[in-house]
Short mmCIF file of C-alpha atoms in Angstrom, two decimals:
data_model
loop_
_atom_site.label_atom_id
_atom_site.label_comp_id
_atom_site.label_asym_id
_atom_site.label_seq_id
_atom_site.Cartn_x
_atom_site.Cartn_y
_atom_site.Cartn_z
CA MET A 660 18.70 -4.93 -34.08
CA ASN A 661 15.64 -6.42 -35.83
CA TRP A 662 12.81 -7.18 -33.16
CA LEU A 663 12.38 -10.73 -34.25
CA SER A 664 15.76 -11.60 -34.25
CA GLY A 665 16.66 -14.93 -32.28
CA SER A 666 19.96 -13.09 -30.84
CA TYR A 667 19.96 -12.41 -27.33
CA GLU A 668 22.59 -9.60 -27.67
CA HIS A 669 21.70 -6.36 -25.95
CA VAL A 670 18.20 -7.10 -25.22
CA HIS A 671 18.71 -9.53 -22.14
CA PHE A 672 15.82 -9.26 -19.68
CA TYR A 673 16.61 -8.45 -16.21
CA MET A 674 13.87 -8.61 -13.31
CA PHE A 675 12.60 -5.40 -11.97
CA SER A 676 14.50 -3.53 -14.65
CA THR A 677 12.86 -0.21 -15.82
CA SER A 678 10.88 -2.18 -18.58
CA HIS A 679 9.58 -4.78 -15.88
CA ILE A 680 8.53 -1.76 -13.55
CA VAL A 681 6.46 -0.23 -16.52
CA VAL A 682 4.80 -3.47 -17.06
CA LEU A 683 3.87 -3.85 -13.27
CA VAL A 684 2.59 -0.12 -13.33
CA LEU A 685 0.49 -0.88 -16.36
CA LEU A 686 -1.07 -3.79 -14.78
CA LEU A 687 -2.14 -1.64 -11.74
CA LEU A 688 -3.83 0.81 -13.87
CA MET A 689 -5.44 -1.79 -15.82
CA ILE A 690 -6.82 -3.40 -12.84
CA LEU A 691 -7.69 0.10 -11.32
CA SER A 692 -9.12 1.18 -14.48
CA LEU A 693 -11.41 -2.00 -14.70
CA PHE A 694 -12.84 -1.94 -11.10
CA ILE A 695 -13.23 2.23 -11.25
CA TYR A 696 -15.33 1.86 -14.68
CA ARG A 697 -16.97 -1.27 -13.95
CA LYS A 698 -20.50 0.19 -13.92
CA LYS A 699 -19.85 2.23 -17.32
CA LEU A 700 -18.54 -0.93 -19.06
CA ALA A 701 -21.49 -3.05 -17.73
CA ASP A 702 -23.77 -0.60 -19.65
CA LYS A 703 -22.04 -0.93 -22.89
CA ASN A 704 -21.89 -3.67 -25.69
CA THR A 705 -18.54 -4.83 -25.17
CA ARG A 706 -18.83 -7.91 -27.41
CA ILE A 707 -16.77 -6.03 -30.40
CA GLY A 708 -14.07 -5.44 -27.57
CA GLU A 709 -14.06 -8.98 -26.34
CA TRP A 710 -13.70 -10.43 -29.85
CA THR A 711 -11.04 -8.14 -30.63
CA ALA A 712 -9.06 -9.25 -27.52
CA ALA A 713 -9.53 -12.88 -28.37
CA PHE A 714 -8.13 -12.62 -31.66
CA PHE A 715 -5.51 -10.30 -30.58
CA LEU A 716 -4.51 -13.08 -28.01
CA LEU A 717 -4.65 -15.53 -31.10
CA GLY A 718 -2.59 -13.56 -33.36
CA MET A 719 0.08 -13.26 -30.98
CA GLU A 720 0.32 -16.98 -30.47
CA ILE A 721 0.53 -17.61 -33.93
CA ALA A 722 3.25 -14.79 -34.42
CA TYR A 723 5.10 -16.16 -31.31
CA HIS A 724 5.15 -20.03 -32.82
CA SER A 725 6.01 -18.36 -36.29
CA TRP A 726 8.87 -16.57 -34.66
CA MET A 727 10.20 -19.67 -32.90
CA ILE A 728 10.04 -21.56 -36.12
CA GLY A 729 11.64 -18.92 -38.01
CA THR A 730 14.62 -18.41 -35.58
CA ASP A 731 15.07 -22.40 -35.16
CA LEU A 732 14.13 -21.88 -31.56
CA TRP A 733 10.91 -24.38 -31.59
CA THR A 734 11.36 -27.91 -30.30
CA VAL A 735 8.85 -30.44 -29.38
CA ASN A 736 10.34 -30.50 -25.75
CA ARG A 737 10.13 -26.94 -24.95
CA SER A 738 7.62 -25.32 -27.51
CA LEU A 739 4.14 -27.07 -27.29
CA PRO A 740 1.43 -24.66 -25.86
CA LEU A 741 1.60 -26.89 -22.54
CA GLU A 742 2.73 -24.48 -19.89
CA LEU A 743 -0.01 -23.28 -17.62
CA CYS A 744 -0.04 -19.64 -18.85
CA SER A 745 -0.21 -21.27 -22.35
CA ILE A 746 -3.15 -23.13 -21.58
CA ALA A 747 -4.69 -20.21 -19.87
CA THR A 748 -4.15 -17.96 -22.88
CA PHE A 749 -6.41 -20.54 -24.88
CA LEU A 750 -8.82 -20.63 -21.95
CA THR A 751 -8.93 -16.82 -22.09
CA ILE A 752 -9.48 -16.79 -25.82
CA PHE A 753 -12.47 -19.28 -25.79
CA LEU A 754 -13.93 -17.54 -22.72
CA LEU A 755 -13.85 -14.19 -24.56
CA ILE A 756 -15.72 -15.47 -27.49
CA THR A 757 -18.25 -17.58 -25.55
CA GLY A 758 -18.53 -16.13 -22.46
CA ASN A 759 -18.73 -19.74 -20.74
CA LYS A 760 -18.92 -19.91 -16.95
CA LEU A 761 -16.78 -23.06 -16.82
CA LEU A 762 -13.97 -21.36 -18.47
CA TYR A 763 -14.34 -18.25 -15.99
CA GLU A 764 -14.49 -20.32 -13.22
CA ILE A 765 -11.04 -22.37 -14.07
CA LEU A 766 -9.53 -19.23 -15.65
CA LEU A 767 -10.01 -17.03 -12.31
CA PHE A 768 -8.03 -19.11 -10.49
CA ILE A 769 -5.11 -20.11 -13.00
CA GLY A 770 -5.10 -16.78 -14.37
CA LEU A 771 -4.76 -15.05 -11.37
CA LEU A 772 -2.22 -17.23 -9.91
CA GLY A 773 -0.19 -18.32 -12.80
CA ALA A 774 -0.10 -14.93 -14.55
CA SER A 775 0.75 -12.91 -11.51
CA GLN A 776 3.76 -15.11 -10.77
CA ALA A 777 4.92 -14.93 -14.42
CA LEU A 778 4.19 -11.02 -13.99
CA ILE A 779 6.31 -10.82 -10.92
CA THR A 780 9.10 -13.29 -11.67
CA PRO A 781 9.02 -13.36 -15.54
CA TYR A 782 10.72 -16.75 -17.12
CA LEU A 783 11.98 -14.45 -20.11
CA TYR A 784 15.28 -13.54 -21.83
CA PHE A 785 14.41 -10.84 -24.10
CA ASP A 786 13.85 -7.35 -22.99
CA PHE A 787 12.11 -4.32 -24.76
CA PRO A 788 11.71 -3.99 -27.52
CA HIS A 789 12.08 -7.26 -28.68
CA PHE A 790 8.60 -9.20 -29.92
CA ARG A 791 9.07 -12.08 -27.32
CA PHE A 792 8.94 -9.03 -24.56
CA PHE A 793 5.59 -7.93 -26.03
CA HIS A 794 4.43 -11.30 -26.61
CA PHE A 795 4.91 -12.34 -23.00
CA PHE A 796 3.75 -9.44 -21.05
CA PHE A 797 0.66 -8.41 -23.28
CA THR A 798 -0.41 -12.19 -23.16
CA HIS A 799 0.16 -12.52 -19.44
CA LEU A 800 -1.62 -8.93 -18.88
CA LEU A 801 -4.53 -10.20 -20.86
CA ILE A 802 -4.79 -13.40 -18.78
CA PHE A 803 -4.67 -11.78 -15.71
CA CYS A 804 -7.34 -9.12 -16.42
CA THR A 805 -9.98 -10.91 -18.33
CA PRO A 806 -11.23 -13.02 -15.37
CA LEU A 807 -11.28 -9.64 -13.43
CA TYR A 808 -13.12 -8.10 -16.30
CA PHE A 809 -15.70 -10.86 -16.08
CA THR A 810 -16.26 -10.70 -12.53
CA TRP A 811 -16.48 -6.96 -12.30
CA VAL A 812 -18.28 -6.07 -15.37
CA LYS A 813 -20.18 -8.94 -16.69
CA GLY A 814 -21.25 -10.08 -13.03
CA TYR A 815 -19.67 -13.61 -13.29
CA ARG A 816 -19.05 -15.09 -9.64
CA PRO A 817 -17.15 -18.14 -8.27
CA SER A 818 -18.44 -20.85 -5.93
CA PHE A 819 -16.58 -23.20 -3.60
CA LEU A 820 -17.34 -25.63 -6.28
CA SER A 821 -15.29 -23.56 -8.78
CA VAL A 822 -12.32 -24.44 -6.53
CA VAL A 823 -13.12 -27.89 -6.51
CA LYS A 824 -13.47 -28.03 -10.30
CA THR A 825 -9.96 -26.12 -10.61
CA MET A 826 -8.20 -28.40 -8.64
CA ILE A 827 -9.54 -31.39 -10.60
CA PHE A 828 -8.71 -29.63 -13.89
CA LEU A 829 -5.03 -29.00 -12.81
CA ASN A 830 -4.60 -32.59 -11.26
CA VAL A 831 -5.89 -34.10 -14.55
CA LEU A 832 -3.73 -31.57 -16.75
CA ALA A 833 -0.67 -32.31 -14.68
CA SER A 834 -1.23 -36.33 -15.17
CA MET A 835 -1.40 -35.74 -18.99
CA ILE A 836 1.61 -33.37 -19.34
CA PHE A 837 3.52 -35.76 -17.11
CA VAL A 838 3.47 -38.45 -19.75
CA ILE A 839 4.09 -35.59 -22.42
CA ASN A 840 6.98 -34.77 -20.76
CA LYS A 841 8.30 -38.61 -20.49
CA LEU A 842 7.45 -38.79 -24.20
CA THR A 843 9.16 -35.30 -25.50
CA ASN A 844 11.91 -34.94 -22.69
CA GLY A 845 10.19 -31.91 -21.86
CA ASN A 846 9.43 -29.90 -18.45
CA TYR A 847 6.26 -28.77 -19.13
CA LEU A 848 4.45 -27.45 -15.75
CA PHE A 849 7.86 -27.74 -14.30
CA LEU A 850 6.99 -31.31 -13.54
CA ARG A 851 10.82 -32.50 -14.07
CA HIS A 852 12.68 -29.65 -12.37
CA LYS A 853 12.34 -26.13 -11.25
CA PRO A 854 12.61 -23.43 -13.88
CA GLU A 855 16.32 -22.19 -14.64
CA THR A 856 15.69 -18.61 -13.52
CA ALA A 857 14.21 -17.21 -10.12
CA SER A 858 10.88 -18.00 -9.34
CA MET A 859 8.46 -18.47 -6.46
CA ILE A 860 8.85 -22.18 -6.78
CA ASP A 861 12.24 -21.53 -5.18
CA LEU A 862 10.64 -21.31 -1.78
CA LEU A 863 8.68 -24.62 -2.10
CA GLY A 864 11.44 -27.24 -1.55
CA PRO A 865 13.20 -29.53 -3.64
CA TYR A 866 11.95 -31.66 -6.12
CA PRO A 867 9.56 -33.71 -6.21
CA TRP A 868 8.25 -32.16 -2.89
CA TYR A 869 7.95 -28.76 -4.63
CA ILE A 870 5.05 -30.04 -6.76
CA LEU A 871 3.06 -31.10 -3.55
CA SER A 872 3.78 -27.97 -2.10
CA LEU A 873 2.53 -26.01 -5.49
CA GLU A 874 -0.72 -27.95 -4.98
CA ALA A 875 -1.19 -26.97 -1.39
CA VAL A 876 -0.20 -23.43 -2.24
CA ALA A 877 -2.77 -23.43 -5.23
CA PHE A 878 -5.67 -24.90 -3.26
CA THR A 879 -4.98 -22.25 -0.45
CA LEU A 880 -4.91 -19.29 -2.73
CA SER A 881 -7.66 -20.54 -4.55
CA ILE A 882 -9.61 -20.54 -1.49
CA VAL A 883 -8.65 -16.84 -0.75
CA ILE A 884 -9.50 -15.72 -4.24
CA TRP A 885 -13.02 -17.46 -3.94
CA LEU A 886 -13.29 -15.49 -0.44
CA LEU A 887 -12.48 -12.31 -2.26
CA PHE A 888 -14.66 -12.77 -5.46
CA ARG A 889 -17.38 -14.91 -4.36
CA GLU A 890 -21.22 -13.44 -4.01
CA LYS A 891 -22.03 -11.91 -0.67
CA SER A 892 -24.21 -14.60 0.29
CA ALA A 893 -21.62 -17.34 -0.69
CA THR A 894 -20.69 -18.11 2.68
CA ALA A 895 -24.33 -19.38 3.61
CA VAL A 896 -24.79 -21.44 0.58
CA VAL A 897 -21.38 -23.55 0.91
CA GLU A 898 -23.02 -26.11 2.72
CA ARG A 899 -25.96 -26.58 0.40
CA GLU A 900 -23.71 -26.81 -2.63
CA PHE A 901 -21.86 -29.63 -0.94
CA HIS A 902 -24.81 -31.36 -0.31
CA HIS A 903 -26.20 -30.67 -3.86
CA TYR A 904 -23.01 -32.20 -5.64
CA PHE A 905 -21.52 -34.70 -3.13
#
């Protein structure tokens, strides 16, 4: 079968199949490698690698949209790059190119939370060796690992204010995409209904209450991520940050 074929025949993806388990093992190896070799990587000039990863992601996105157009799968109500992980893809690209701290602060939370959910419960129809399989998993692996790389290798750290910035970003984004969903009859960010395949959202109640539940979960888990990755002295400066900014 042609790897760019639009047919579902013989390549339907099943959660926790062999190919899925292999990807999860690869994710674990990537995380361990970044952590174990973080000091060696920090001593090297990694700009070529960062730019390579950025342009690889950009190339995958261009190839993905070209594939959808070529197979008549591209539609305005489901193919615009407005899903959280699509947005995280572009944040990852710009972070790898610019090293911008604000991009890191937002990507640390939405990258780890969004990509982990996507990697564990993929919203995917095509299995290995289809192009879409490679696009989906390579993209999400890089989204997940890039903020870890900037934390462990580049020395970036979140503050409590980073959580606040992320929640503001998500709420502004959701408001804009709510309007776009109305105009396109789309379901970007799953603001109109839950995904058709099994996901963690199934545990968060019916529409529209699961949206509020998602916000509470996102805030709670962002706090957990901040506690895990903050500077050792961050606890002592939380109150000072609040007084400074609020």
